[in-house]
């Protein structure tokens, strides 16, 4: 399979190349040149496979330059029982007998980023070897919370890699901060930056683009790479759980093979829902992909009107992992549905860059509307949903999942569509425990309590066990103590890598 750019560049890139490079040379995103098709018979064959075997089977088509053995090794290391606290890896739970919830948070960091970031390091290390590179890979990450920890867990102790994570010191939750500062692994470094997320992200971009640094690194045998969500190596693993959910529902007699389903996806950067689109194109009988947003509802507007407009106030919400105004992976969808029309896509992206807004043509708009349905959920509705779901079904959902459930209610009211539907659940309720506690406990039960005390209270109240990755976080050893000013980030990288 060859990988081409959404902006028109066509080289001769294998999947290993695309994964190693992350972004295409013309600034576009890598996409597979053609689709991989999976028949209903093949879907039926997935029913009795483990998650690992399903992943192996489905990824083969896209990662065809990896040998069967290599791919098998990668998925087995990524989705092992040591890493995921549920044998099913991504289990489907039925919270009222019918409402299916796909739980993507059984990995080490309790959020769905693990589904891809557990696998990416292994794919990347093999990609480096396959493309004849001998340098050690240095992963640089700027994080506003979830991605940093998931990347640290994924790369920790992976031979041939180093990972350096920068986070804004006052811009992450206490749980998120301690998750990172207590990270084990001889190849991991974590640095708190005195600045906000934008400062941190800009700092990393500057380091990435410094040619002289690149040369000095290369003399020491290092090469930078990135683990962010525009890398095809993060997208492909996410296709698997759409098929896996379908296979599980067939197995549980909730669906007949070939029957249509919907997925509701809490969306930020558009990576998760885009993987659902690829699953549909491969042959999974998906009727609608329902795109759920929070108050940062750029995508809701785009899907309804065809106009993408990021010129609006950025709202910090209780579902922070969806607080995004530029959903990067939408570019891939546009490229696919315009029949690989890179000049159209480049035009829209340059308008977005210069004016912050673009409008797609009528045909593209109607294809989007056919594929997707969109709505958003306010913060008040989010907390209300957590409360209702808990009261009615004795099931806790985090704030992001609550956004999806609320939007699904709106979908059913608006369309009367009773197609079986899966709610894609992206984080453990314990991960965003402050908001969950506020939604389901009385004010006197939570007043004056810190995030760690709240974990225990929620656990006692619900009878759910605190996940391993969050347990006793405040008692673990702090292993990373580096602090820097925003203009010192590069010095720290050089120091950590022994260049200065
Ligand atoms: C990253 C994230 C999302 C958004 O996913 P995208 O692929 O960026 O659309 C939703 N929920 C949680 C908990 C996340 O960490």
PDB file of C-alpha atoms and ligand atoms in Angstrom, residues 111-113 146-147 229 234 238 265-273 321-322 324 329 398 400-401 426-427 432, ligand 1:
ATOM      1  CA  UNK A 111      -8.351   7.213  28.318  1.00  0.00           C
ATOM      2  CA  UNK A 112      -8.855   6.112  24.730  1.00  0.00           C
ATOM      3  CA  UNK A 113      -5.495   7.518  23.565  1.00  0.00           C
ATOM      4  CA  UNK A 146      -4.081  13.067  28.159  1.00  0.00           C
ATOM      5  CA  UNK A 147      -1.706  12.656  25.237  1.00  0.00           C
ATOM      6  CA  UNK A 229      -2.767  12.300  16.266  1.00  0.00           C
ATOM      7  CA  UNK A 234      -2.203   6.526  15.497  1.00  0.00           C
ATOM      8  CA  UNK A 238      -8.395   3.058  16.003  1.00  0.00           C
ATOM      9  CA  UNK A 265     -18.276   9.639  18.986  1.00  0.00           C
ATOM     10  CA  UNK A 266     -17.209  12.417  21.391  1.00  0.00           C
ATOM     11  CA  UNK A 267     -15.031  14.396  19.045  1.00  0.00           C
ATOM     12  CA  UNK A 268     -12.119  16.828  19.301  1.00  0.00           C
ATOM     13  CA  UNK A 269      -9.344  16.493  16.759  1.00  0.00           C
ATOM     14  CA  UNK A 270     -11.559  14.218  14.593  1.00  0.00           C
ATOM     15  CA  UNK A 271      -9.196  11.225  14.775  1.00  0.00           C
ATOM     16  CA  UNK A 272     -11.543   8.812  16.512  1.00  0.00           C
ATOM     17  CA  UNK A 273     -14.576   9.446  14.309  1.00  0.00           C
ATOM     18  CA  UNK A 321      -9.909  16.739  25.658  1.00  0.00           C
ATOM     19  CA  UNK A 322     -12.511  18.015  23.194  1.00  0.00           C
ATOM     20  CA  UNK A 324     -10.347  22.158  20.151  1.00  0.00           C
ATOM     21  CA  UNK A 329      -8.050  15.048  10.896  1.00  0.00           C
ATOM     22  CA  UNK A 398     -16.901  10.561  32.349  1.00  0.00           C
ATOM     23  CA  UNK A 400     -16.620  13.167  27.340  1.00  0.00           C
ATOM     24  CA  UNK A 401     -18.790  10.063  27.231  1.00  0.00           C
ATOM     25  CA  UNK A 426     -13.346   7.669  25.718  1.00  0.00           C
ATOM     26  CA  UNK A 427     -12.309   7.983  29.362  1.00  0.00           C
ATOM     27  CA  UNK A 432     -12.263  13.312  35.279  1.00  0.00           C
TER      28      UNK A 432
HETATM   29  C1  LIG B   1      -8.564  12.867  22.747  1.00  0.00           C
HETATM   30  C2  LIG B   1      -9.880  12.627  23.395  1.00  0.00           C
HETATM   31  C3  LIG B   1     -11.099  12.856  22.710  1.00  0.00           C
HETATM   32  C4  LIG B   1     -11.157  13.404  21.302  1.00  0.00           C
HETATM   33  O1  LIG B   1     -10.754  12.476  20.344  1.00  0.00           O
HETATM   34  P1  LIG B   1     -10.339  12.955  18.860  1.00  0.00           P
HETATM   35  O2  LIG B   1      -9.782  11.764  18.210  1.00  0.00           O
HETATM   36  O3  LIG B   1      -9.318  14.045  19.074  1.00  0.00           O
HETATM   37  O4  LIG B   1     -11.570  13.468  18.208  1.00  0.00           O
HETATM   38  C5  LIG B   1     -12.284  12.571  23.370  1.00  0.00           C
HETATM   39  N1  LIG B   1     -12.287  12.122  24.644  1.00  0.00           N
HETATM   40  C6  LIG B   1     -11.144  11.906  25.336  1.00  0.00           C
HETATM   41  C7  LIG B   1     -11.222  11.438  26.746  1.00  0.00           C
HETATM   42  C8  LIG B   1      -9.902  12.144  24.742  1.00  0.00           C
HETATM   43  O5  LIG B   1      -8.770  11.943  25.442  1.00  0.00           O
END
